[in-house]
N, CA and C atoms as an extended XYZ file, in Angstrom:
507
Properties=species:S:1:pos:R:3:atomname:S:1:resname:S:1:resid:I:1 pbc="F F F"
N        16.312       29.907       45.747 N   UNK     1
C        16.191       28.478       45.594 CA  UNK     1
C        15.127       28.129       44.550 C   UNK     1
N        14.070       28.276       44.442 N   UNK     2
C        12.917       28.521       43.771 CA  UNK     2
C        13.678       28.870       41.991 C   UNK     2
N        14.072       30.177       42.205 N   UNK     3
C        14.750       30.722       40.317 CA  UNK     3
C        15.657       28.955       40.492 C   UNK     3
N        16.046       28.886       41.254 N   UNK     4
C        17.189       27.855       40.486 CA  UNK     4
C        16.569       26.889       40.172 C   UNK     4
N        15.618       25.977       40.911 N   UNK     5
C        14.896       25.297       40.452 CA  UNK     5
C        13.791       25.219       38.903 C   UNK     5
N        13.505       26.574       38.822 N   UNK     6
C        12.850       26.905       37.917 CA  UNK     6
C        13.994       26.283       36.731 C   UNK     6
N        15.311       27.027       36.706 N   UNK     7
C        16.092       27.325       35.867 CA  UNK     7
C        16.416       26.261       35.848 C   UNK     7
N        16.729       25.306       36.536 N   UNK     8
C        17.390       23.735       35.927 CA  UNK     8
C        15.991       23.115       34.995 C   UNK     8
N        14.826       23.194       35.516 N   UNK     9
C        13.975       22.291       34.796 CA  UNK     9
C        13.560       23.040       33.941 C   UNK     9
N        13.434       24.174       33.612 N   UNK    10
C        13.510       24.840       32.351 CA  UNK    10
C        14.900       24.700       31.254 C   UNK    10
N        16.441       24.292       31.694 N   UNK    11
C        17.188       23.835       31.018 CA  UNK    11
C        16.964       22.419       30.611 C   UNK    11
N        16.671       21.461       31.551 N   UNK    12
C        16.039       20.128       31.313 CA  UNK    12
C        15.198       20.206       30.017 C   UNK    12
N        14.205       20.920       29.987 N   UNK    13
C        13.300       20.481       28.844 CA  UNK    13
C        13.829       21.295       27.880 C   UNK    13
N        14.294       22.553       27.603 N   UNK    14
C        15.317       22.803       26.640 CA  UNK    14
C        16.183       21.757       26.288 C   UNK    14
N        17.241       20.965       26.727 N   UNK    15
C        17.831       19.949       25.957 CA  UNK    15
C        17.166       18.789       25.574 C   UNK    15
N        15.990       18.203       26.301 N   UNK    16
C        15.148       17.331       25.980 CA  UNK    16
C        14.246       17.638       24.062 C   UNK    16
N        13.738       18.718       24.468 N   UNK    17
C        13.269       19.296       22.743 CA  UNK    17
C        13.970       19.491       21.783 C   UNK    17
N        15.325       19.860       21.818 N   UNK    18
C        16.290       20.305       21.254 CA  UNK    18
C        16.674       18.669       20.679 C   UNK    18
N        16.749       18.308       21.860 N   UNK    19
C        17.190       16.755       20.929 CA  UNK    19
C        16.102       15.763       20.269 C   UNK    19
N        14.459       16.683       19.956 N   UNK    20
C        13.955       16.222       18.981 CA  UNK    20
C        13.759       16.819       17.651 C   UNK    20
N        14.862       17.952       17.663 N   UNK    21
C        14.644       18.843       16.406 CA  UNK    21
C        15.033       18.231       15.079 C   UNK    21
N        13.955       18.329       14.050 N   UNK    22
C        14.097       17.428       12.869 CA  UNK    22
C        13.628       16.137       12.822 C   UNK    22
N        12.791       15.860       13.999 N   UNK    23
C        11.923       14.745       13.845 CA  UNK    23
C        10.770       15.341       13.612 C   UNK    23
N         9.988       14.162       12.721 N   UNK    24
C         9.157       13.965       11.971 CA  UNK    24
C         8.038       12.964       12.381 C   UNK    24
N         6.750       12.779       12.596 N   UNK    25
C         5.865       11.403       12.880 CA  UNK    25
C         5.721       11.403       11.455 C   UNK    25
N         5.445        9.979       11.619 N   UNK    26
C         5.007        9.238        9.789 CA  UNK    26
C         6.595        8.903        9.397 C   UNK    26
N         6.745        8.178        8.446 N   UNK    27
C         7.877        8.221        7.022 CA  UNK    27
C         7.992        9.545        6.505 C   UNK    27
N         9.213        9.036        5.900 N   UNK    28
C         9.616       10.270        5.110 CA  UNK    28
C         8.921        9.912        3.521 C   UNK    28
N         9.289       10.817        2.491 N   UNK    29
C         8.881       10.491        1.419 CA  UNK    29
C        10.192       10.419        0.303 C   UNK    29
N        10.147       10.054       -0.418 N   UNK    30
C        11.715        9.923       -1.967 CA  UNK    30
C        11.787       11.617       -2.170 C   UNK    30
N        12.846       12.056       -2.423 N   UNK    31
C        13.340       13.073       -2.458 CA  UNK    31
C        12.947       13.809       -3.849 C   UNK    31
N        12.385       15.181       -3.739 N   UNK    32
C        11.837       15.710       -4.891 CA  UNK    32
C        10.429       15.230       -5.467 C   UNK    32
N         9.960       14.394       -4.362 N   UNK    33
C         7.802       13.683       -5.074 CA  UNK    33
C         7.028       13.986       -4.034 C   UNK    33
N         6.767       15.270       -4.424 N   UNK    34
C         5.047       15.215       -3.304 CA  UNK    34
C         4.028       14.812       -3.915 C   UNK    34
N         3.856       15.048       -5.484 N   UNK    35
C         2.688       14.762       -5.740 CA  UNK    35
C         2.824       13.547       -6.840 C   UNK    35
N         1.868       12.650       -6.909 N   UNK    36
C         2.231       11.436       -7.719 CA  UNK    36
C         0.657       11.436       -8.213 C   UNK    36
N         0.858       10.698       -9.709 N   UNK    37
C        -0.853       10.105      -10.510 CA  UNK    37
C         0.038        8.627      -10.893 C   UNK    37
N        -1.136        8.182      -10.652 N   UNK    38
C        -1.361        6.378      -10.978 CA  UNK    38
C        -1.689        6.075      -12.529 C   UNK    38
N        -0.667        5.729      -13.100 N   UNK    39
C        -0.407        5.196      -14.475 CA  UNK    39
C        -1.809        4.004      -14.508 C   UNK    39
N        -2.445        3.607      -15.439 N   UNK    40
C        -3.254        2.616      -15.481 CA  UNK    40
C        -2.714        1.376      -15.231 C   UNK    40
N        -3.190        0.411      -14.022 N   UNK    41
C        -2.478       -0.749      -13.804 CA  UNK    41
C        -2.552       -1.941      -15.270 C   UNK    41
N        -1.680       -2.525      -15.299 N   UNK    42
C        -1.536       -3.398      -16.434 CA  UNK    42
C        -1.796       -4.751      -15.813 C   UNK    42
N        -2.928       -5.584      -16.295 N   UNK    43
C        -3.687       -6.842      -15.579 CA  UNK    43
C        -3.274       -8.033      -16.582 C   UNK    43
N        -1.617       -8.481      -15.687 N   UNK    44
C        -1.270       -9.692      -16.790 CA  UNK    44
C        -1.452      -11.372      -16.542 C   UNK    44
N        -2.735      -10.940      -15.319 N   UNK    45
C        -3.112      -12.412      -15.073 CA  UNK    45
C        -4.297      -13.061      -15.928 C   UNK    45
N        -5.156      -14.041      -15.505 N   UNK    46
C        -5.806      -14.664      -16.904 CA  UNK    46
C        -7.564      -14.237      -16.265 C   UNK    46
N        -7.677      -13.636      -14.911 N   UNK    47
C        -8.706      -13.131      -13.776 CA  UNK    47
C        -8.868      -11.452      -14.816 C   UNK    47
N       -10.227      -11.419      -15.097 N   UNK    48
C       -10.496      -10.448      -15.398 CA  UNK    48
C       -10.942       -9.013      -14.138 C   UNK    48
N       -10.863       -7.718      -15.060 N   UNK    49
C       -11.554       -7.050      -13.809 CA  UNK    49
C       -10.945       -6.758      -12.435 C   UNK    49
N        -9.537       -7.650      -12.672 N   UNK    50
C        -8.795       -6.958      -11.094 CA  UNK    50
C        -8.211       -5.584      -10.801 C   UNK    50
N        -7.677       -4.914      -12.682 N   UNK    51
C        -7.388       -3.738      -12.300 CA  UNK    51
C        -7.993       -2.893      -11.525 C   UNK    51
N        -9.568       -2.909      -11.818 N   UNK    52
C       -10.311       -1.936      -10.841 CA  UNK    52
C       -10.365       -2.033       -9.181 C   UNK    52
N       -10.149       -3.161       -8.918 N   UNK    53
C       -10.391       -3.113       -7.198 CA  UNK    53
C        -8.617       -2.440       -6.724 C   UNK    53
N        -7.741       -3.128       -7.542 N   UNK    54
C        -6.939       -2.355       -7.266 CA  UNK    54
C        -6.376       -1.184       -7.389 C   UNK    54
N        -6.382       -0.617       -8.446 N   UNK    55
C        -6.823        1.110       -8.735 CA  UNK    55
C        -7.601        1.648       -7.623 C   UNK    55
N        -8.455        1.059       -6.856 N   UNK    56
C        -9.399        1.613       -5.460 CA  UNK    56
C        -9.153        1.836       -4.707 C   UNK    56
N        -8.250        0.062       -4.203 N   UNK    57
C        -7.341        0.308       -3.180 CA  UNK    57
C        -6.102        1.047       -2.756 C   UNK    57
N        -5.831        1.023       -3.889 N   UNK    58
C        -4.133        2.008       -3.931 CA  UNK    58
C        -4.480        3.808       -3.890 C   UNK    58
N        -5.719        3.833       -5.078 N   UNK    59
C        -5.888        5.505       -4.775 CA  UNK    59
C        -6.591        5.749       -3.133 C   UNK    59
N        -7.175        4.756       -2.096 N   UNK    60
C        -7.615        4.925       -1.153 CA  UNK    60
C        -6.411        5.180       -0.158 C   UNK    60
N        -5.210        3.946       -0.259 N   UNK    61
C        -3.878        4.097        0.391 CA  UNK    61
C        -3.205        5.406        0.290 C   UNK    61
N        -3.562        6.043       -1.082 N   UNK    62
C        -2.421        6.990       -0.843 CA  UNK    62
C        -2.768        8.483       -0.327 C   UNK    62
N        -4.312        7.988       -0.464 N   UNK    63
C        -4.616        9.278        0.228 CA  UNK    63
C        -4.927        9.261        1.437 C   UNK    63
N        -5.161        8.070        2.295 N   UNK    64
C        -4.949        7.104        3.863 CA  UNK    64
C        -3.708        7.806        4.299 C   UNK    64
N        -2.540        7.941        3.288 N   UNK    65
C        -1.251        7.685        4.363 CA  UNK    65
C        -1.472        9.172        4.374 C   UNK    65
N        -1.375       10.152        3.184 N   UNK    66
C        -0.833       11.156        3.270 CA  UNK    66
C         0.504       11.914        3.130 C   UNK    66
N         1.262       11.247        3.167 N   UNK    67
C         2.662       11.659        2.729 CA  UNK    67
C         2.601       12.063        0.973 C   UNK    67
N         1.801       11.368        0.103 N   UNK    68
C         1.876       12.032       -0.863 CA  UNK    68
C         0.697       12.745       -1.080 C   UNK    68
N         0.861       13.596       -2.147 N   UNK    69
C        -1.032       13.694       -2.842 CA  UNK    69
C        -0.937       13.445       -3.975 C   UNK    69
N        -2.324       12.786       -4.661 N   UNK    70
C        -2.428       11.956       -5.574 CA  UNK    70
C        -3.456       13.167       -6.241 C   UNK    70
N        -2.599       13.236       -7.522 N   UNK    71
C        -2.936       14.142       -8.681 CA  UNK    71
C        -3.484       13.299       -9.897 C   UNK    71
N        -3.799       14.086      -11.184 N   UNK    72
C        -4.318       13.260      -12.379 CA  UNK    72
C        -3.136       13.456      -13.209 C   UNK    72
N        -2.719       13.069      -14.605 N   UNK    73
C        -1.513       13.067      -15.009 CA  UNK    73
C        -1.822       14.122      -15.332 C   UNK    73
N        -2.658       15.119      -15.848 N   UNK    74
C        -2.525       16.448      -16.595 CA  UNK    74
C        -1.985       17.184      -15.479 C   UNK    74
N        -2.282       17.075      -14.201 N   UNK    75
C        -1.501       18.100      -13.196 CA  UNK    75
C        -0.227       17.746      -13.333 C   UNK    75
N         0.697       17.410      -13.876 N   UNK    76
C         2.105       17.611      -13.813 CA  UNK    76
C         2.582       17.088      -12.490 C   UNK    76
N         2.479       16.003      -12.732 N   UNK    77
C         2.878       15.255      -11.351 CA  UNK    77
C         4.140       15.036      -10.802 C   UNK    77
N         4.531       15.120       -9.645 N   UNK    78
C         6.421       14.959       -9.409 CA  UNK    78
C         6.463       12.946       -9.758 C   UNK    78
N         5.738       12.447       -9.489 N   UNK    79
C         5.768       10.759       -9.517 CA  UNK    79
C         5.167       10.121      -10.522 C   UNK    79
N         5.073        8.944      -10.824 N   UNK    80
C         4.518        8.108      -11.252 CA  UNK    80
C         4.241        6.767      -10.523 C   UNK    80
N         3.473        6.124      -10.276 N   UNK    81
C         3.496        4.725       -9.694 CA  UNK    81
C         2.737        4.301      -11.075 C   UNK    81
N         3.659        3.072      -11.618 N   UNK    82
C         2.978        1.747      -12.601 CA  UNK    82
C         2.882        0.804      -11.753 C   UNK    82
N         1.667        0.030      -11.918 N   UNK    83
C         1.908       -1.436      -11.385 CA  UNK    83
C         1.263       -2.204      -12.110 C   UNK    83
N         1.636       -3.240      -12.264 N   UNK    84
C         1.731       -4.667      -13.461 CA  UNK    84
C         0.840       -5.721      -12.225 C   UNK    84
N         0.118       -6.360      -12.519 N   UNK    85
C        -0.540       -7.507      -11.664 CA  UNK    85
C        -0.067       -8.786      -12.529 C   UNK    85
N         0.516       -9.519      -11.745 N   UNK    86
C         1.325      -10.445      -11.960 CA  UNK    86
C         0.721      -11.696      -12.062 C   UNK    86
N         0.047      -11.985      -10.837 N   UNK    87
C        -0.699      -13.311      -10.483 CA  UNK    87
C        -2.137      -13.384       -9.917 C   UNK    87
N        -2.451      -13.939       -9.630 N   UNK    88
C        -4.052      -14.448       -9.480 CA  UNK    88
C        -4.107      -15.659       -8.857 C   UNK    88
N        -4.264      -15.873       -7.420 N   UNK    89
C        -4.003      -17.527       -7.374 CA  UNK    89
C        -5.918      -17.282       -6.150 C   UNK    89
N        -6.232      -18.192       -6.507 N   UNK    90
C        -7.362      -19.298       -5.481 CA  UNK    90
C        -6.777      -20.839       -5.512 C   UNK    90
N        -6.711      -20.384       -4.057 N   UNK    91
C        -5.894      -21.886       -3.252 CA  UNK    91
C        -7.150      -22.681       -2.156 C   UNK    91
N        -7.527      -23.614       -2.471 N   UNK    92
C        -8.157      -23.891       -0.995 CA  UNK    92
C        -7.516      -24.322       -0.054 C   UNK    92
N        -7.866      -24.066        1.006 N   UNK    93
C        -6.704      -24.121        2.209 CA  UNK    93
C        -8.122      -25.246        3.456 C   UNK    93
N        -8.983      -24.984        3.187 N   UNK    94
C        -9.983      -25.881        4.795 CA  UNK    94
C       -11.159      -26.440        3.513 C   UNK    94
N       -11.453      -28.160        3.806 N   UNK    95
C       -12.353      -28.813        3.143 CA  UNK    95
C       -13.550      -29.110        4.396 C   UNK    95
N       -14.620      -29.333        3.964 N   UNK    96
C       -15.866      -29.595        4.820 CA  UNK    96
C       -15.275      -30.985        5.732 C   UNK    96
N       -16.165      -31.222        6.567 N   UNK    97
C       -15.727      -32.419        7.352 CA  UNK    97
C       -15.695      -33.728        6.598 C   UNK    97
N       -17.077      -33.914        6.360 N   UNK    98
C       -17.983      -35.249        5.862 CA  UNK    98
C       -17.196      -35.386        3.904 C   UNK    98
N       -17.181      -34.079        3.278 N   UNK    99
C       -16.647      -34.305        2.511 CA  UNK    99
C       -15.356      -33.762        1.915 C   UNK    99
N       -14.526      -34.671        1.947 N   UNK   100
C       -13.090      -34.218        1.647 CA  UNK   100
C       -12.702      -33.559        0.171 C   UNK   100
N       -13.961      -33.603       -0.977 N   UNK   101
C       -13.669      -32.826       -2.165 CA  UNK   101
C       -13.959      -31.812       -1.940 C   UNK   101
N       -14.550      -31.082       -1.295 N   UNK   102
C       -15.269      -29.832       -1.236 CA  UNK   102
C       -14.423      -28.965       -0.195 C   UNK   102
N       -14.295      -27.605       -0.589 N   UNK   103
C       -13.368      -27.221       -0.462 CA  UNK   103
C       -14.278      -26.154        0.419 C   UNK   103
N       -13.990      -25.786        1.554 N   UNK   104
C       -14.658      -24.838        2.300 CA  UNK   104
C       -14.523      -23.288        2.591 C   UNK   104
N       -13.306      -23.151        2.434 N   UNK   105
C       -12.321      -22.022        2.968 CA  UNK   105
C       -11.230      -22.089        1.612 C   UNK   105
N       -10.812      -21.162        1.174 N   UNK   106
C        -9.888      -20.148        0.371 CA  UNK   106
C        -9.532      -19.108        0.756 C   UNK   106
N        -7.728      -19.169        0.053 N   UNK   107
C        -6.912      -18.384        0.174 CA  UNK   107
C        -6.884      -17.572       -1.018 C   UNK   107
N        -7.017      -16.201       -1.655 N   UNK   108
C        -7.032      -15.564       -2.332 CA  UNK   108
C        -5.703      -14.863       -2.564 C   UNK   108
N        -4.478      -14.672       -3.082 N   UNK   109
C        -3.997      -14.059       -3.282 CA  UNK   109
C        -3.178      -13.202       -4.343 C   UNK   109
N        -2.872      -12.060       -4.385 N   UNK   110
C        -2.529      -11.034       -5.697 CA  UNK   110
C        -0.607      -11.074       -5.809 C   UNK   110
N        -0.229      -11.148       -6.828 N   UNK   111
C         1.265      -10.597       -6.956 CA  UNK   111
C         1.278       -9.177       -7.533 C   UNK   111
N         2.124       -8.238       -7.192 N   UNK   112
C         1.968       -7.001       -8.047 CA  UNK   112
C         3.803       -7.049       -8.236 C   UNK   112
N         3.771       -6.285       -9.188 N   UNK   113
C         4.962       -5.744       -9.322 CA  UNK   113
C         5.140       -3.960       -9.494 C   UNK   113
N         5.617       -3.146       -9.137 N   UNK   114
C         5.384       -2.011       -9.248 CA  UNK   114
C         6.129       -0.792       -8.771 C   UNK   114
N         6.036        0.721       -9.770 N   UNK   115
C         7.413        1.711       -9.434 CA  UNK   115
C         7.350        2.712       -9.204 C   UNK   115
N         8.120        3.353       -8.444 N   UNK   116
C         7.930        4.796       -8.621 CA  UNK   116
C         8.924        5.488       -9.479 C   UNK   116
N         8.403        6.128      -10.497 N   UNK   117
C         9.163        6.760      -11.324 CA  UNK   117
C         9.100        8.453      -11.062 C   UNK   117
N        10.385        9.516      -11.259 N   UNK   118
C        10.375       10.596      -11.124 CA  UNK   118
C         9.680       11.146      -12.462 C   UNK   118
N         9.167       11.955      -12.538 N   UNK   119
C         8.745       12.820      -13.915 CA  UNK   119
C        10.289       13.368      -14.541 C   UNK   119
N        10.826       14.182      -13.829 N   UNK   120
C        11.632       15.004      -13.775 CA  UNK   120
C        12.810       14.618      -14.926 C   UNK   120
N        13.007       13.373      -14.556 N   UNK   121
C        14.143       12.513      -15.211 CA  UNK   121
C        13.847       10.691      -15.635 C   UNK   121
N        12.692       10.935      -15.445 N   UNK   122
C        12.203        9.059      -16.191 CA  UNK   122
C        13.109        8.313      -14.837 C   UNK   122
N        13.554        8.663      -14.488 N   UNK   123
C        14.238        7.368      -13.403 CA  UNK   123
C        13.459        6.877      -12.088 C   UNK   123
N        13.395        5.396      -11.802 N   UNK   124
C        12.899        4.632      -11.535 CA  UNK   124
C        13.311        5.158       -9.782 C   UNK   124
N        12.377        5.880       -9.119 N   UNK   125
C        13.210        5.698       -7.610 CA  UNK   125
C        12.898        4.963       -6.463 C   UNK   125
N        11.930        3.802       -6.711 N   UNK   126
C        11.616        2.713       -5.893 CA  UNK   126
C        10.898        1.849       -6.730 C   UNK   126
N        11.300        0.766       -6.479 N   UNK   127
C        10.525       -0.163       -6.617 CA  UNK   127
C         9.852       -1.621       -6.088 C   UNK   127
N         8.835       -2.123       -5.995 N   UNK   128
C         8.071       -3.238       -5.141 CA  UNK   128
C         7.212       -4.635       -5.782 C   UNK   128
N         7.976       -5.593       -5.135 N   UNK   129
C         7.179       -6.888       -5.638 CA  UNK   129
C         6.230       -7.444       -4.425 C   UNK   129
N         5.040       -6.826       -4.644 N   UNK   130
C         4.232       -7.199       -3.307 CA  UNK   130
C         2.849       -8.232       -3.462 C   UNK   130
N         2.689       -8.370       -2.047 N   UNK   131
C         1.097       -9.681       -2.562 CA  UNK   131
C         0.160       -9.242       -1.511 C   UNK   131
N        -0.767       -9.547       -1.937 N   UNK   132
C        -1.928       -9.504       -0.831 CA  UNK   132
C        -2.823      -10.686       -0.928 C   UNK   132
N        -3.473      -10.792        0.638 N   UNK   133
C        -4.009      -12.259        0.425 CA  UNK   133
C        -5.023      -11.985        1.778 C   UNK   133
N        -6.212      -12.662        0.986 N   UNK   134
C        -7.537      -12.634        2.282 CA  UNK   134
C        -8.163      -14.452        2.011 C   UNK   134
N        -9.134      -14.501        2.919 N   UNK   135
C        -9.572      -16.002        2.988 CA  UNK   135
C       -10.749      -15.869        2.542 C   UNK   135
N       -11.114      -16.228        2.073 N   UNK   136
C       -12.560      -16.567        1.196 CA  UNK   136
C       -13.109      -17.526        1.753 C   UNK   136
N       -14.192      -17.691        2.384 N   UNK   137
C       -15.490      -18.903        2.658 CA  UNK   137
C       -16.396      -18.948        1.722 C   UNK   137
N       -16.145      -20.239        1.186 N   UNK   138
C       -17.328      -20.558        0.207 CA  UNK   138
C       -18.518      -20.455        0.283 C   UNK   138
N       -19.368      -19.513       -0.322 N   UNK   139
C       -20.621      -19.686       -0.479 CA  UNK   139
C       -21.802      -20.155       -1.240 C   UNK   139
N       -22.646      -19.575       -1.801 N   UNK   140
C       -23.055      -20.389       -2.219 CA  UNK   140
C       -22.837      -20.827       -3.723 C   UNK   140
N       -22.048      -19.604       -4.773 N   UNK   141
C       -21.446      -19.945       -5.538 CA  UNK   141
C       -19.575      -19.091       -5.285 C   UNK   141
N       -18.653      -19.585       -5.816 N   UNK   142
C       -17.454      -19.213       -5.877 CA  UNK   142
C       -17.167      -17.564       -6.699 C   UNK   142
N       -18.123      -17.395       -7.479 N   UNK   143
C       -17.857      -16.304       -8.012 CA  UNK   143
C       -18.262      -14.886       -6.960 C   UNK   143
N       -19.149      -15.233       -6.317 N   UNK   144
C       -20.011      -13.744       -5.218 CA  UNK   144
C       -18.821      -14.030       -4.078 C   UNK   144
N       -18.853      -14.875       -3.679 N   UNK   145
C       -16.829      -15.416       -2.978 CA  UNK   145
C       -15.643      -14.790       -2.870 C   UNK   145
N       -15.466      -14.728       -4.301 N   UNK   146
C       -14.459      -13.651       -4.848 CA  UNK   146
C       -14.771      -12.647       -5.021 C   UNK   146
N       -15.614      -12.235       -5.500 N   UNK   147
C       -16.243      -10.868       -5.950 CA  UNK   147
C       -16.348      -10.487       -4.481 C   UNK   147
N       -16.693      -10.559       -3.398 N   UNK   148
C       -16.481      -10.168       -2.418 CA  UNK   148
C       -15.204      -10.011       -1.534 C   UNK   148
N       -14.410      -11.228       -1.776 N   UNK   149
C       -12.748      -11.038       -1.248 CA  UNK   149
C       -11.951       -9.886       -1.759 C   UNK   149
N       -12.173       -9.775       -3.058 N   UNK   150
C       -11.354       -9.082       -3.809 CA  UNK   150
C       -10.561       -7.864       -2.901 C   UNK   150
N       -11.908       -7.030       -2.724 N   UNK   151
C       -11.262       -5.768       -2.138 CA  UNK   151
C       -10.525       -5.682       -0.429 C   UNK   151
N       -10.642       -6.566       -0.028 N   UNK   152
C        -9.567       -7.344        0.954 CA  UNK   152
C        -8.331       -7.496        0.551 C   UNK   152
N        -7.930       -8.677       -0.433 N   UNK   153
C        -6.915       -8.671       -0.758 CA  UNK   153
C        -6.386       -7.306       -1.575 C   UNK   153
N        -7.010       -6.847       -2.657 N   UNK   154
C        -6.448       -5.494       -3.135 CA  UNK   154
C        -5.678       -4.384       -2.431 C   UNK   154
N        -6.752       -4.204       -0.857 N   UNK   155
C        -6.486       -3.441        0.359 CA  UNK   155
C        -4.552       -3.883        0.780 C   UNK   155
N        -4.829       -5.061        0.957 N   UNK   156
C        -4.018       -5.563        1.855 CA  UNK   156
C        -2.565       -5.321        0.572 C   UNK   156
N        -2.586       -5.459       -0.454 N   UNK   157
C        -1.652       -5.216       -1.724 CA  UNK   157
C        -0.864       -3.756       -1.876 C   UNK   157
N        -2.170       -2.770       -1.650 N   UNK   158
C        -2.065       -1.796       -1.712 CA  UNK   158
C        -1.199       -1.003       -0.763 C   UNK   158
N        -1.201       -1.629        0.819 N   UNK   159
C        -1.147       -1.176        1.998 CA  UNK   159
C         0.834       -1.484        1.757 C   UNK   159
N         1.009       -2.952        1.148 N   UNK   160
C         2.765       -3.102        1.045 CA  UNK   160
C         3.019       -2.233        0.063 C   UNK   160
N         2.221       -2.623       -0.868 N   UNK   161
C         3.101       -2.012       -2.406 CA  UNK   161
C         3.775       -0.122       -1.917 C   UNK   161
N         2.765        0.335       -1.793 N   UNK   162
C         2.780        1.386       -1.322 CA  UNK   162
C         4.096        1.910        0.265 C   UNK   162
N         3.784        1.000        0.894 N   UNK   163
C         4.759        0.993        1.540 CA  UNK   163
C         6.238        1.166        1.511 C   UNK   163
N         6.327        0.052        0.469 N   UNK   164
C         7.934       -0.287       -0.366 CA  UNK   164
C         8.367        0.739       -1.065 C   UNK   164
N         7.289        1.285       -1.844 N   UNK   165
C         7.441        2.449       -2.725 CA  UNK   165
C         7.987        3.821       -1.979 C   UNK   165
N         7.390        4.125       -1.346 N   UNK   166
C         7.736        5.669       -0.274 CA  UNK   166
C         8.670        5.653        0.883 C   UNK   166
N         8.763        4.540        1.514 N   UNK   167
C         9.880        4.153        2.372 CA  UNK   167
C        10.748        4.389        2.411 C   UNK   167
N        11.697        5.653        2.788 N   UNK   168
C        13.378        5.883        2.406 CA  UNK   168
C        14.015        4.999        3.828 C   UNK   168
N        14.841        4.353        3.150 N   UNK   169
C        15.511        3.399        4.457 CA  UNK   169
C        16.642        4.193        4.418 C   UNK   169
């Protein structure tokens, strides 16, 4: 009685494992790119200085997720990611009480556009139109404001763009 018991719940978890063979935790990655380098982002808004927070954020993402590794172009990379910065917007979104010109609270947000290209064959094998956006509280001037949001929103840019890009649906 005992062997049989053994033997059913030892068949139990045999078909139970068996029917997770070929799973994977995480995403998968585009077929033929483990290793990818980041083309210099192209900054076609009128906001100076954004390429760099985002170049930060994205080389931080991709080595966060892990599914790829992020090489320099002389290593012969299987990928490419370009990304183009599109937009630049400061929106105020909350004004002080007493005075209704003054703008208290801002919305910061980035457009990117951006690809993954194979080395192998120049062809384009994902691509992403993504945004990121953080809130800014005014302080005491608008520029330390931003200069401080920035890498919020960049983060938050980085976290889709990237996403869209490696994602096999």
């Amino acid at each position: 009685m005992k062997k049989s018991i053994q033997a059913f719940f030892g068949a139990a978890a045999f078909l139970m494992l068996s029917g997770c063979m070929g799973y994977q935790l995480g995403g998968g990655r585009p077929e033929g790119i483990q290793t990818v380098a980041l083309k210099a982002i192209v900054n076609k808004t009128g906001e100076t200085a954004l390429e760099q927070a985002v170049t930060h954020a994205l080389r931080e993402r991709i080595q966060f997720d892990g599914r790829l590794k992020l090489v320099d172009l002389a290593d012969q990379p299987d990928g490419l990611i370009e990304v183009n910065l599109q937009s630049y917007q400061l929106i105020p979104i909350a004004y002080h009480d007493r005075r209704s010109a003054t703008p208290d609270l801002y919305r910061l947000t980035l457009h990117a556009d951006a690809g993954l290209i194979r080395t192998a064959d120049g062809k384009t094998v994902s691509s992403s139109q993504s945004y990121g956006e953080t809130q800014v509280p005014f302080q005491s001037d608008l520029t330390s404001a931003k200069r401080d949001a920035l890498p919020s929103a960049a983060a938050e840019l980085a976290k889709y763009m990237l996403n869209d890009l490696i994602d096999q649906w």
